[in-house]
mmCIF file of C-alpha atoms (C1' of nucleotides) in Angstrom:
data_model
loop_
_atom_site.group_PDB
_atom_site.id
_atom_site.type_symbol
_atom_site.label_atom_id
_atom_site.label_comp_id
_atom_site.label_asym_id
_atom_site.label_seq_id
_atom_site.Cartn_x
_atom_site.Cartn_y
_atom_site.Cartn_z
ATOM 1 C CA UNK C 1 -151.996 -32.975 -62.769
ATOM 2 C CA UNK C 2 -152.559 -36.923 -63.724
ATOM 3 C CA UNK C 3 -153.992 -38.893 -66.517
ATOM 4 C CA UNK C 4 -155.905 -41.930 -65.687
ATOM 5 C CA UNK C 5 -153.958 -45.392 -65.616
ATOM 6 C CA UNK C 6 -157.766 -46.559 -68.968
ATOM 7 C CA UNK C 7 -155.912 -44.064 -70.847
ATOM 8 C CA UNK C 8 -152.297 -46.103 -70.853
ATOM 9 C CA UNK C 9 -154.303 -49.106 -71.273
ATOM 10 C CA UNK C 10 -157.128 -47.917 -74.028
ATOM 11 C CA UNK C 11 -153.706 -46.790 -75.883
ATOM 12 C CA UNK C 12 -151.530 -50.269 -75.949
ATOM 13 C CA UNK C 13 -155.086 -52.020 -76.570
ATOM 14 C CA UNK C 14 -155.323 -49.719 -79.743
ATOM 15 C CA UNK C 15 -152.183 -50.160 -80.850
ATOM 16 C CA UNK C 16 -152.926 -54.252 -80.834
ATOM 17 C CA UNK C 17 -155.581 -53.401 -82.319
ATOM 18 C CA UNK C 18 -153.712 -51.154 -85.064
ATOM 19 C CA UNK C 19 -151.918 -54.604 -85.553
ATOM 20 C CA UNK C 20 -154.728 -56.888 -86.863
ATOM 21 C CA UNK C 21 -155.197 -57.690 -90.348
ATOM 22 C CA UNK C 22 -158.797 -55.811 -92.007
ATOM 23 C CA UNK C 23 -162.422 -57.124 -89.992
ATOM 24 C CA UNK C 24 -160.519 -58.756 -87.643
ATOM 25 C CA UNK C 25 -161.417 -57.919 -83.588
ATOM 26 C CA UNK C 26 -160.701 -59.124 -80.318
ATOM 27 C CA UNK C 27 -162.791 -59.502 -77.465
ATOM 28 C CA UNK C 28 -162.273 -57.143 -74.158
ATOM 29 C CA UNK C 29 -160.989 -59.766 -71.301
ATOM 30 C CA UNK C 30 -158.369 -61.148 -74.854
ATOM 31 C CA UNK C 31 -157.236 -57.455 -74.531
ATOM 32 C CA UNK C 32 -156.740 -57.539 -70.600
ATOM 33 C CA UNK C 33 -155.173 -60.797 -70.237
ATOM 34 C CA UNK C 34 -152.568 -59.510 -72.595
ATOM 35 C CA UNK C 35 -152.040 -56.970 -70.692
ATOM 36 C CA UNK C 36 -152.282 -58.226 -67.439
ATOM 37 C CA UNK C 37 -155.046 -55.874 -66.362
ATOM 38 C CA UNK C 38 -158.214 -55.737 -64.761
ATOM 39 C CA UNK C 39 -161.016 -57.808 -67.639
ATOM 40 C CA UNK C 40 -163.236 -55.761 -66.257
ATOM 41 C CA UNK C 41 -161.692 -52.160 -66.226
ATOM 42 C CA UNK C 42 -160.508 -52.842 -69.993
ATOM 43 C CA UNK C 43 -164.144 -53.464 -71.275
ATOM 44 C CA UNK C 44 -164.904 -50.179 -69.357
ATOM 45 C CA UNK C 45 -161.893 -48.004 -71.075
ATOM 46 C CA UNK C 46 -162.390 -49.955 -74.897
ATOM 47 C CA UNK C 47 -166.335 -49.160 -73.622
ATOM 48 C CA UNK C 48 -165.232 -45.068 -73.427
ATOM 49 C CA UNK C 49 -163.822 -45.966 -76.924
ATOM 50 C CA UNK C 50 -166.309 -47.490 -78.598
ATOM 51 C CA UNK C 51 -167.897 -44.532 -77.291
ATOM 52 C CA UNK C 52 -165.887 -42.148 -79.294
ATOM 53 C CA UNK C 53 -166.040 -43.722 -82.445
ATOM 54 C CA UNK C 54 -162.728 -45.017 -82.073
ATOM 55 C CA UNK C 55 -163.349 -48.052 -82.067
ATOM 56 C CA UNK C 56 -166.330 -50.432 -83.386
ATOM 57 C CA UNK C 57 -167.763 -53.691 -81.474
ATOM 58 C CA UNK C 58 -169.217 -56.284 -82.173
ATOM 59 C CA UNK C 59 -171.663 -58.269 -79.641
ATOM 60 C CA UNK C 60 -172.726 -61.822 -78.549
ATOM 61 C CA UNK C 61 -171.217 -65.056 -79.419
ATOM 62 C CA UNK C 62 -167.261 -64.471 -81.811
ATOM 63 C CA UNK C 63 -168.349 -60.732 -80.587
ATOM 64 C CA UNK C 64 -165.356 -57.813 -79.768
ATOM 65 C CA UNK C 65 -163.250 -54.162 -80.855
ATOM 66 C CA UNK C 66 -161.684 -53.932 -83.795
ATOM 67 C CA UNK C 67 -161.073 -49.413 -84.794
ATOM 68 C CA UNK C 68 -163.290 -47.994 -86.533
ATOM 69 C CA UNK C 69 -160.722 -46.526 -88.810
ATOM 70 C CA UNK C 70 -157.463 -46.408 -90.126
ATOM 71 C CA UNK C 71 -154.235 -46.330 -88.347
ATOM 72 C CA UNK C 72 -153.287 -43.266 -89.492
ATOM 73 C CA UNK C 73 -156.341 -41.077 -88.342
ATOM 74 C CA UNK C 74 -156.499 -42.421 -85.124
ATOM 75 C CA UNK C 75 -154.263 -40.226 -82.348
ATOM 76 C CA UNK C 76 -153.368 -40.574 -78.745
ATOM 77 C CA UNK C 77 -155.089 -37.062 -78.665
ATOM 78 C CA UNK C 78 -159.046 -38.770 -80.603
ATOM 79 C CA UNK C 79 -157.895 -41.961 -77.388
ATOM 80 C CA UNK C 80 -156.443 -39.314 -74.180
ATOM 81 C CA UNK C 81 -159.665 -36.815 -75.084
ATOM 82 C CA UNK C 82 -161.855 -40.216 -75.375
ATOM 83 C CA UNK C 83 -161.158 -41.680 -71.378
ATOM 84 C CA UNK C 84 -160.159 -38.375 -70.042
ATOM 85 C CA UNK C 85 -162.717 -35.826 -71.762
ATOM 86 C CA UNK C 86 -162.627 -32.998 -74.720
ATOM 87 C CA UNK C 87 -162.558 -30.058 -71.098
ATOM 88 C CA UNK C 88 -159.853 -28.623 -70.675
ATOM 89 C CA UNK C 89 -157.539 -29.251 -67.883
ATOM 90 C CA UNK C 90 -157.141 -26.021 -66.282
ATOM 91 C CA UNK C 91 -160.939 -24.756 -65.399
ATOM 92 C CA UNK C 92 -160.828 -20.634 -65.011
ATOM 93 C CA UNK C 93 -163.400 -20.564 -62.122
ATOM 94 C CA UNK C 94 -163.314 -16.404 -62.196
ATOM 95 C CA UNK C 95 -162.090 -15.508 -59.519
ATOM 96 C CA UNK C 96 -161.179 -12.077 -60.603
ATOM 97 C CA UNK C 97 -164.759 -11.579 -60.425
ATOM 98 C CA UNK C 98 -164.745 -12.286 -56.385
ATOM 99 C CA UNK C 99 -162.902 -10.522 -53.830
ATOM 100 C CA UNK C 100 -163.376 -6.345 -52.762
ATOM 101 C CA UNK C 101 -162.186 -5.363 -56.332
ATOM 102 C CA UNK C 102 -163.677 -8.329 -57.672
ATOM 103 C CA UNK C 103 -164.464 -6.917 -61.285
ATOM 104 C CA UNK C 104 -167.492 -7.075 -63.133
ATOM 105 C CA UNK C 105 -169.306 -9.920 -65.805
ATOM 106 C CA UNK C 106 -169.418 -7.649 -68.664
ATOM 107 C CA UNK C 107 -166.225 -6.671 -68.470
ATOM 108 C CA UNK C 108 -164.711 -9.795 -68.664
ATOM 109 C CA UNK C 109 -165.356 -10.557 -71.461
ATOM 110 C CA UNK C 110 -161.707 -11.694 -72.790
ATOM 111 C CA UNK C 111 -160.087 -14.567 -70.590
ATOM 112 C CA UNK C 112 -157.806 -13.114 -67.891
ATOM 113 C CA UNK C 113 -154.155 -13.706 -69.255
ATOM 114 C CA UNK C 114 -153.533 -16.569 -66.604
ATOM 115 C CA UNK C 115 -156.816 -18.628 -68.019
ATOM 116 C CA UNK C 116 -154.874 -17.781 -71.349
ATOM 117 C CA UNK C 117 -151.315 -19.025 -71.292
ATOM 118 C CA UNK C 118 -152.785 -21.847 -70.037
ATOM 119 C CA UNK C 119 -154.764 -22.466 -72.133
ATOM 120 C CA UNK C 120 -151.853 -22.294 -74.937
ATOM 121 C CA UNK C 121 -149.939 -24.715 -73.370
ATOM 122 C CA UNK C 122 -152.784 -27.535 -73.229
ATOM 123 C CA UNK C 123 -152.811 -26.925 -76.909
ATOM 124 C CA UNK C 124 -148.934 -27.524 -76.834
ATOM 125 C CA UNK C 125 -149.985 -30.211 -75.689
ATOM 126 C CA UNK C 126 -152.254 -31.436 -77.972
ATOM 127 C CA UNK C 127 -150.338 -30.657 -80.469
ATOM 128 C CA UNK C 128 -148.037 -32.890 -79.742
ATOM 129 C CA UNK C 129 -149.863 -35.739 -78.679
ATOM 130 C CA UNK C 130 -152.042 -35.720 -82.549
ATOM 131 C CA UNK C 131 -149.687 -35.424 -84.402
ATOM 132 C CA UNK C 132 -148.315 -39.490 -83.212
ATOM 133 C CA UNK C 133 -150.849 -41.994 -84.322
ATOM 134 C CA UNK C 134 -151.769 -45.305 -84.263
ATOM 135 C CA UNK C 135 -149.853 -46.385 -86.628
ATOM 136 C CA UNK C 136 -146.772 -44.018 -86.116
ATOM 137 C CA UNK C 137 -146.622 -46.139 -82.961
ATOM 138 C CA UNK C 138 -146.756 -49.752 -85.054
ATOM 139 C CA UNK C 139 -143.946 -48.775 -87.411
ATOM 140 C CA UNK C 140 -142.001 -48.391 -84.539
ATOM 141 C CA UNK C 141 -142.884 -50.854 -81.598
ATOM 142 C CA UNK C 142 -141.496 -53.216 -84.647
ATOM 143 C CA UNK C 143 -138.857 -51.210 -85.908
ATOM 144 C CA UNK C 144 -137.367 -51.438 -82.273
ATOM 145 C CA UNK C 145 -138.449 -55.429 -81.663
ATOM 146 C CA UNK C 146 -136.647 -57.932 -81.484
ATOM 147 C CA UNK C 147 -137.601 -60.733 -84.194
ATOM 148 C CA UNK C 148 -138.777 -63.781 -81.331
ATOM 149 C CA UNK C 149 -140.712 -61.368 -79.380
ATOM 150 C CA UNK C 150 -142.962 -60.389 -82.571
ATOM 151 C CA UNK C 151 -142.945 -63.452 -83.425
ATOM 152 C CA UNK C 152 -144.523 -64.660 -79.530
ATOM 153 C CA UNK C 153 -146.686 -61.922 -80.400
ATOM 154 C CA UNK C 154 -147.826 -63.882 -83.772
ATOM 155 C CA UNK C 155 -148.740 -66.263 -81.881
ATOM 156 C CA UNK C 156 -150.522 -65.698 -79.332
ATOM 157 C CA UNK C 157 -152.454 -63.088 -81.932
ATOM 158 C CA UNK C 158 -153.018 -66.497 -84.488
ATOM 159 C CA UNK C 159 -154.823 -67.988 -81.206
ATOM 160 C CA UNK C 160 -156.633 -65.235 -79.641
ATOM 161 C CA UNK C 161 -157.710 -63.570 -83.476
ATOM 162 C CA UNK C 162 -161.287 -63.632 -83.858
ATOM 163 C CA UNK C 163 -163.347 -63.024 -87.337
ATOM 164 C CA UNK C 164 -166.348 -59.908 -86.864
ATOM 165 C CA UNK C 165 -169.506 -59.857 -88.872
ATOM 166 C CA UNK C 166 -168.892 -57.283 -91.473
ATOM 167 C CA UNK C 167 -171.681 -54.608 -91.198
ATOM 168 C CA UNK C 168 -172.513 -54.351 -86.673
ATOM 169 C CA UNK U 1 -156.581 -34.969 -66.687
ATOM 170 C CA UNK U 2 -157.621 -31.807 -63.797
ATOM 171 C CA UNK U 3 -155.302 -29.000 -63.067
ATOM 172 C CA UNK U 4 -156.514 -28.757 -59.584
ATOM 173 C CA UNK U 5 -158.482 -25.456 -58.594
ATOM 174 C CA UNK U 6 -155.407 -24.860 -55.984
ATOM 175 C CA UNK U 7 -153.376 -23.810 -59.391
ATOM 176 C CA UNK U 8 -155.107 -21.287 -59.675
ATOM 177 C CA UNK U 9 -155.521 -19.784 -57.099
ATOM 178 C CA UNK U 10 -151.272 -19.962 -56.142
ATOM 179 C CA UNK U 11 -151.010 -17.779 -59.395
ATOM 180 C CA UNK U 12 -153.282 -15.426 -58.995
ATOM 181 C CA UNK U 13 -152.131 -14.458 -55.207
ATOM 182 C CA UNK U 14 -148.380 -14.882 -56.914
ATOM 183 C CA UNK U 15 -149.903 -12.537 -59.051
ATOM 184 C CA UNK U 16 -150.284 -10.218 -56.541
ATOM 185 C CA UNK U 17 -147.814 -10.144 -54.358
ATOM 186 C CA UNK U 18 -146.184 -9.178 -57.777
ATOM 187 C CA UNK U 19 -147.698 -6.806 -57.323
ATOM 188 C CA UNK U 20 -146.194 -5.250 -53.916
ATOM 189 C CA UNK U 21 -143.110 -2.312 -52.950
ATOM 190 C CA UNK U 22 -140.284 -4.408 -51.887
ATOM 191 C CA UNK U 23 -140.054 -5.773 -48.544
ATOM 192 C CA UNK U 24 -144.083 -5.653 -48.123
ATOM 193 C CA UNK U 25 -145.683 -8.949 -47.736
ATOM 194 C CA UNK U 26 -149.760 -9.718 -47.725
ATOM 195 C CA UNK U 27 -151.128 -12.052 -44.539
ATOM 196 C CA UNK U 28 -153.053 -15.183 -46.013
ATOM 197 C CA UNK U 29 -155.849 -14.049 -44.877
ATOM 198 C CA UNK U 30 -155.912 -10.681 -46.861
ATOM 199 C CA UNK U 31 -155.285 -12.570 -49.891
ATOM 200 C CA UNK U 32 -157.819 -15.621 -49.667
ATOM 201 C CA UNK U 33 -160.337 -12.994 -48.585
ATOM 202 C CA UNK U 34 -159.322 -10.635 -51.683
ATOM 203 C CA UNK U 35 -160.091 -13.357 -53.769
ATOM 204 C CA UNK U 36 -163.449 -14.292 -52.523
ATOM 205 C CA UNK U 37 -161.787 -17.658 -51.299
ATOM 206 C CA UNK U 38 -161.770 -19.716 -48.555
ATOM 207 C CA UNK U 39 -158.962 -18.842 -45.577
ATOM 208 C CA UNK U 40 -157.368 -22.144 -44.834
ATOM 209 C CA UNK U 41 -157.017 -23.690 -48.144
ATOM 210 C CA UNK U 42 -155.476 -20.054 -49.614
ATOM 211 C CA UNK U 43 -153.275 -21.209 -46.733
ATOM 212 C CA UNK U 44 -152.264 -24.720 -47.818
ATOM 213 C CA UNK U 45 -151.026 -22.911 -51.359
ATOM 214 C CA UNK U 46 -148.927 -20.540 -49.643
ATOM 215 C CA UNK U 47 -147.561 -22.698 -48.279
ATOM 216 C CA UNK U 48 -146.759 -25.664 -50.442
ATOM 217 C CA UNK U 49 -144.974 -22.032 -52.159
ATOM 218 C CA UNK U 50 -143.040 -21.375 -49.455
ATOM 219 C CA UNK U 51 -141.701 -25.167 -49.691
ATOM 220 C CA UNK U 52 -141.027 -24.619 -52.938
ATOM 221 C CA UNK U 53 -138.691 -22.044 -52.352
ATOM 222 C CA UNK U 54 -140.680 -19.160 -54.946
ATOM 223 C CA UNK U 55 -142.478 -17.001 -51.811
ATOM 224 C CA UNK U 56 -140.328 -16.181 -47.941
ATOM 225 C CA UNK U 57 -142.549 -16.332 -45.250
ATOM 226 C CA UNK U 58 -142.647 -13.901 -41.877
ATOM 227 C CA UNK U 59 -145.057 -15.400 -38.704
ATOM 228 C CA UNK U 60 -145.638 -14.129 -35.927
ATOM 229 C CA UNK U 61 -147.363 -10.216 -35.851
ATOM 230 C CA UNK U 62 -147.144 -8.355 -39.017
ATOM 231 C CA UNK U 63 -146.235 -11.473 -40.771
ATOM 232 C CA UNK U 64 -147.470 -12.343 -43.789
ATOM 233 C CA UNK U 65 -145.907 -13.509 -47.815
ATOM 234 C CA UNK U 66 -143.478 -12.150 -49.798
ATOM 235 C CA UNK U 67 -141.858 -13.554 -53.449
ATOM 236 C CA UNK U 68 -138.851 -15.387 -52.004
ATOM 237 C CA UNK U 69 -137.820 -13.883 -55.595
ATOM 238 C CA UNK U 70 -138.189 -10.905 -58.751
ATOM 239 C CA UNK U 71 -141.374 -11.595 -60.558
ATOM 240 C CA UNK U 72 -139.654 -12.223 -63.626
ATOM 241 C CA UNK U 73 -138.391 -15.135 -62.286
ATOM 242 C CA UNK U 74 -141.252 -16.974 -61.598
ATOM 243 C CA UNK U 75 -142.522 -18.881 -63.765
ATOM 244 C CA UNK U 76 -145.854 -20.249 -64.090
ATOM 245 C CA UNK U 77 -144.327 -24.095 -64.090
ATOM 246 C CA UNK U 78 -142.561 -23.493 -61.070
ATOM 247 C CA UNK U 79 -146.296 -22.271 -59.364
ATOM 248 C CA UNK U 80 -147.827 -25.398 -61.509
ATOM 249 C CA UNK U 81 -145.434 -28.034 -59.542
ATOM 250 C CA UNK U 82 -144.881 -26.549 -56.468
ATOM 251 C CA UNK U 83 -148.915 -26.902 -56.099
ATOM 252 C CA UNK U 84 -149.242 -30.584 -58.206
ATOM 253 C CA UNK U 85 -145.935 -31.849 -58.007
ATOM 254 C CA UNK U 86 -142.559 -32.320 -60.336
ATOM 255 C CA UNK U 87 -144.057 -36.079 -61.290
ATOM 256 C CA UNK U 88 -144.850 -36.601 -65.156
ATOM 257 C CA UNK U 89 -148.927 -36.210 -66.012
ATOM 258 C CA UNK U 90 -148.545 -40.005 -68.406
ATOM 259 C CA UNK U 91 -146.859 -42.558 -65.590
ATOM 260 C CA UNK U 92 -145.406 -45.270 -67.113
ATOM 261 C CA UNK U 93 -146.665 -48.410 -65.377
ATOM 262 C CA UNK U 94 -144.802 -50.206 -67.615
ATOM 263 C CA UNK U 95 -147.523 -53.292 -68.845
ATOM 264 C CA UNK U 96 -145.757 -53.796 -71.576
ATOM 265 C CA UNK U 97 -143.802 -57.207 -69.294
ATOM 266 C CA UNK U 98 -147.151 -58.030 -67.655
ATOM 267 C CA UNK U 99 -148.916 -60.930 -69.687
ATOM 268 C CA UNK U 100 -148.134 -64.105 -72.016
ATOM 269 C CA UNK U 101 -145.847 -61.997 -74.082
ATOM 270 C CA UNK U 102 -144.597 -59.630 -71.048
ATOM 271 C CA UNK U 103 -141.041 -58.665 -72.095
ATOM 272 C CA UNK U 104 -138.458 -58.846 -69.935
ATOM 273 C CA UNK U 105 -137.054 -56.386 -67.753
ATOM 274 C CA UNK U 106 -134.126 -55.856 -69.266
ATOM 275 C CA UNK U 107 -135.314 -55.419 -72.098
ATOM 276 C CA UNK U 108 -136.721 -51.911 -71.444
ATOM 277 C CA UNK U 109 -134.671 -49.790 -70.761
ATOM 278 C CA UNK U 110 -135.400 -47.361 -73.308
ATOM 279 C CA UNK U 111 -138.486 -46.244 -72.102
ATOM 280 C CA UNK U 112 -141.561 -47.310 -74.371
ATOM 281 C CA UNK U 113 -143.056 -45.557 -77.712
ATOM 282 C CA UNK U 114 -146.647 -43.953 -75.569
ATOM 283 C CA UNK U 115 -144.015 -42.939 -72.491
ATOM 284 C CA UNK U 116 -142.191 -41.377 -75.241
ATOM 285 C CA UNK U 117 -144.499 -39.254 -77.413
ATOM 286 C CA UNK U 118 -146.906 -38.674 -73.857
ATOM 287 C CA UNK U 119 -143.415 -37.201 -72.682
ATOM 288 C CA UNK U 120 -143.026 -35.483 -74.988
ATOM 289 C CA UNK U 121 -146.052 -33.674 -75.181
ATOM 290 C CA UNK U 122 -145.311 -32.759 -71.159
ATOM 291 C CA UNK U 123 -142.328 -31.491 -72.401
ATOM 292 C CA UNK U 124 -144.584 -28.896 -75.182
ATOM 293 C CA UNK U 125 -147.163 -28.106 -71.864
ATOM 294 C CA UNK U 126 -144.023 -26.971 -69.254
ATOM 295 C CA UNK U 127 -142.156 -25.694 -71.946
ATOM 296 C CA UNK U 128 -144.474 -22.964 -73.075
ATOM 297 C CA UNK U 129 -145.628 -21.988 -68.910
ATOM 298 C CA UNK U 130 -142.134 -21.585 -68.622
ATOM 299 C CA UNK U 131 -142.068 -18.883 -70.775
ATOM 300 C CA UNK U 132 -144.894 -16.800 -69.451
ATOM 301 C CA UNK U 133 -143.576 -15.133 -65.902
ATOM 302 C CA UNK U 134 -145.594 -13.116 -63.619
ATOM 303 C CA UNK U 135 -143.399 -10.156 -64.288
ATOM 304 C CA UNK U 136 -145.807 -10.711 -68.094
ATOM 305 C CA UNK U 137 -149.181 -11.491 -66.549
ATOM 306 C CA UNK U 138 -148.569 -8.637 -64.262
ATOM 307 C CA UNK U 139 -147.780 -6.403 -67.712
ATOM 308 C CA UNK U 140 -151.065 -7.507 -69.496
ATOM 309 C CA UNK U 141 -153.442 -6.810 -66.527
ATOM 310 C CA UNK U 142 -151.806 -3.250 -65.952
ATOM 311 C CA UNK U 143 -152.390 -2.711 -70.310
ATOM 312 C CA UNK U 144 -156.014 -4.140 -69.904
ATOM 313 C CA UNK U 145 -157.720 -2.942 -66.756
ATOM 314 C CA UNK U 146 -160.096 -0.171 -66.511
ATOM 315 C CA UNK U 147 -158.146 2.921 -64.595
ATOM 316 C CA UNK U 148 -160.889 2.919 -62.003
ATOM 317 C CA UNK U 149 -159.618 -0.924 -61.589
ATOM 318 C CA UNK U 150 -156.394 -0.611 -60.629
ATOM 319 C CA UNK U 151 -157.362 2.065 -58.583
ATOM 320 C CA UNK U 152 -159.557 0.064 -56.132
ATOM 321 C CA UNK U 153 -156.735 -2.203 -56.652
ATOM 322 C CA UNK U 154 -154.104 0.175 -54.814
ATOM 323 C CA UNK U 155 -156.692 1.497 -52.378
ATOM 324 C CA UNK U 156 -157.093 -2.035 -51.650
ATOM 325 C CA UNK U 157 -152.818 -2.931 -51.140
ATOM 326 C CA UNK U 158 -153.057 0.018 -48.470
ATOM 327 C CA UNK U 159 -154.980 -0.768 -46.463
ATOM 328 C CA UNK U 160 -153.517 -4.556 -46.012
ATOM 329 C CA UNK U 161 -150.460 -4.158 -47.238
ATOM 330 C CA UNK U 162 -147.558 -5.440 -44.426
ATOM 331 C CA UNK U 163 -144.342 -4.396 -43.918
ATOM 332 C CA UNK U 164 -142.336 -7.116 -43.131
ATOM 333 C CA UNK U 165 -138.675 -7.922 -41.883
ATOM 334 C CA UNK U 166 -136.328 -7.713 -43.802
ATOM 335 C CA UNK U 167 -135.292 -10.673 -41.914
ATOM 336 C CA UNK U 168 -137.286 -13.790 -42.185
ATOM 337 C "C1'" DG W 1 -186.704 -70.895 -79.897
ATOM 338 C "C1'" DT W 2 -182.994 -72.223 -77.115
ATOM 339 C "C1'" DT W 3 -178.229 -70.994 -75.484
ATOM 340 C "C1'" DA W 4 -174.249 -69.630 -74.896
ATOM 341 C "C1'" DT W 5 -170.955 -65.463 -75.022
ATOM 342 C "C1'" DT W 6 -170.518 -60.645 -75.271
ATOM 343 C "C1'" DC W 7 -170.589 -55.665 -74.330
ATOM 344 C "C1'" DG W 8 -173.038 -51.986 -71.361
ATOM 345 C "C1'" DG W 9 -174.285 -50.001 -68.097
ATOM 346 C "C1'" DA W 10 -175.069 -49.459 -63.034
ATOM 347 C "C1'" DC W 11 -173.157 -50.670 -59.010
ATOM 348 C "C1'" DA W 12 -168.944 -51.106 -54.652
ATOM 349 C "C1'" DT W 13 -164.619 -49.412 -52.527
ATOM 350 C "C1'" DT W 14 -160.237 -47.317 -52.819
ATOM 351 C "C1'" DT W 15 -157.413 -42.936 -53.468
ATOM 352 C "C1'" DA W 16 -156.850 -38.537 -54.181
ATOM 353 C "C1'" DA W 17 -158.883 -33.909 -53.911
ATOM 354 C "C1'" DT W 18 -160.029 -30.078 -51.614
ATOM 355 C "C1'" DA W 19 -161.987 -28.261 -46.482
ATOM 356 C "C1'" DT W 20 -160.741 -27.308 -41.955
ATOM 357 C "C1'" DC W 21 -158.962 -26.924 -37.657
ATOM 358 C "C1'" DC W 22 -155.504 -26.651 -33.434
ATOM 359 C "C1'" DG W 23 -151.010 -26.399 -31.337
ATOM 360 C "C1'" DA W 24 -145.671 -23.998 -32.938
ATOM 361 C "C1'" DA W 25 -142.882 -20.150 -33.671
ATOM 362 C "C1'" DT W 26 -142.471 -15.191 -33.806
ATOM 363 C "C1'" DA W 27 -142.160 -10.126 -33.013
ATOM 364 C "C1'" DA W 28 -144.921 -6.291 -30.952
ATOM 365 C "C1'" DT W 29 -146.012 -4.774 -26.538
ATOM 366 C "C1'" DG W 30 -145.983 -3.036 -21.614
ATOM 367 C "C1'" DC F 1 -137.258 -9.659 -19.867
ATOM 368 C "C1'" DA F 2 -141.860 -11.813 -19.916
ATOM 369 C "C1'" DT F 3 -146.864 -11.621 -21.817
ATOM 370 C "C1'" DT F 4 -149.435 -11.191 -25.423
ATOM 371 C "C1'" DA F 5 -151.427 -10.803 -29.393
ATOM 372 C "C1'" DT F 6 -150.854 -12.576 -34.074
ATOM 373 C "C1'" DT F 7 -149.685 -15.351 -37.765
ATOM 374 C "C1'" DC F 8 -147.818 -19.441 -40.660
ATOM 375 C "C1'" DG F 9 -147.549 -24.807 -40.498
ATOM 376 C "C1'" DG F 10 -148.556 -29.380 -40.248
ATOM 377 C "C1'" DA F 11 -152.117 -33.052 -38.680
ATOM 378 C "C1'" DT F 12 -156.935 -34.001 -39.420
ATOM 379 C "C1'" DA F 13 -162.120 -34.640 -41.771
ATOM 380 C "C1'" DT F 14 -165.160 -34.494 -45.919
ATOM 381 C "C1'" DT F 15 -165.877 -34.597 -50.528
ATOM 382 C "C1'" DA F 16 -165.386 -35.492 -55.717
ATOM 383 C "C1'" DA F 17 -162.456 -38.990 -58.921
ATOM 384 C "C1'" DA F 18 -160.474 -42.883 -60.617
ATOM 385 C "C1'" DT F 19 -160.673 -46.990 -59.759
ATOM 386 C "C1'" DG F 20 -162.518 -51.714 -59.206
ATOM 387 C "C1'" DT F 21 -166.126 -54.886 -59.709
ATOM 388 C "C1'" DC F 22 -170.364 -57.010 -60.974
ATOM 389 C "C1'" DC F 23 -175.132 -58.283 -63.049
ATOM 390 C "C1'" DG F 24 -178.773 -57.276 -67.332
ATOM 391 C "C1'" DA F 25 -178.934 -56.498 -72.138
ATOM 392 C "C1'" DA F 26 -178.233 -57.736 -76.794
ATOM 393 C "C1'" DT F 27 -176.309 -60.972 -80.220
ATOM 394 C "C1'" DA F 28 -175.060 -64.425 -83.059
ATOM 395 C "C1'" DA F 29 -174.017 -69.414 -82.798
ATOM 396 C "C1'" DC F 30 -176.606 -73.947 -83.641
#
DNA sequence: GTTATTCGGACATTTAATATCCGAATAATG
DNA sequence: CATTATTCGGATATTAAATGTCCGAATAAC
């Protein structure tokens, strides 16, 4: 039951993009360099976010990534699902149908109690992540950071941020 | 974010053991055969449950496994943790300390907001599973099963159940 | 039209999950 | 008490998935 490293990277990258002015973006290499992680692998996560409609990509010179919708509309679950997939963590293989006392398929319309319990637990997990948006994360970071650190970030952004064409 | 198959098998096996009379057990091969899964791999899960103190094992002739404590004291989280480990699913690698604007270690005493959000979600997941015990599962199974199916199980148990010595 | 730049998917590598086997330990038996 | 059959326990292969890397397709600037 491990959440892949890519989720951590994708959330950090998305949080960074949430801090950009409207219509501006960052290229994959910049996001990777900022977080000190391999460029190509970070690019892979951004690709997944793009497929999920969380970020918009622009190719070619002065290309890059930016959020596809407001930070208030992007939850941590959205990002997690984009990277890890939407499927359940607990996969019931219906072993109650196996063996000498196996049930017939027709008697298994309802999910087994064990699968139901895990399904309920995963719902609690999802709901908790759905309640946290990139806007929340950004606000908390601003509140908890030293002013000089925020200043460092601003300066770095000014040197790396890219203007993106409006119609990708 | 996948939960291993072993968790499913372990929960089913433990639920079966919860149905046994006091002081009786089942050998690994019987539990595996009942559920239609490979014996050696089922044995591995039972081993993990034994290490975690959830089941007691007895070796040698007429050996086998039985619950180490009342079914009301064994939650689905206990079993999940025994198989998957107690560590968090989201592992914060502190990438906020990396890159050109990386924070100093001394400024990272508190966990980052992202890690905190995932930690909270996982707590919700755990609490949900902790609320479900083997006793609950057993009760629900009895309620939802056809009488003839319960009869089949009883007959199978009579042919496979083993008396275990009281002091392992 | 040409070129520089960037994303996108296909391709290796490493790690973890899955499955299996053989030795250590124990209880029944003579 | 020694022997033997039987069972669990840890060490060992195999397979799938996560991790990491590369080159071609597409786009914008010139």
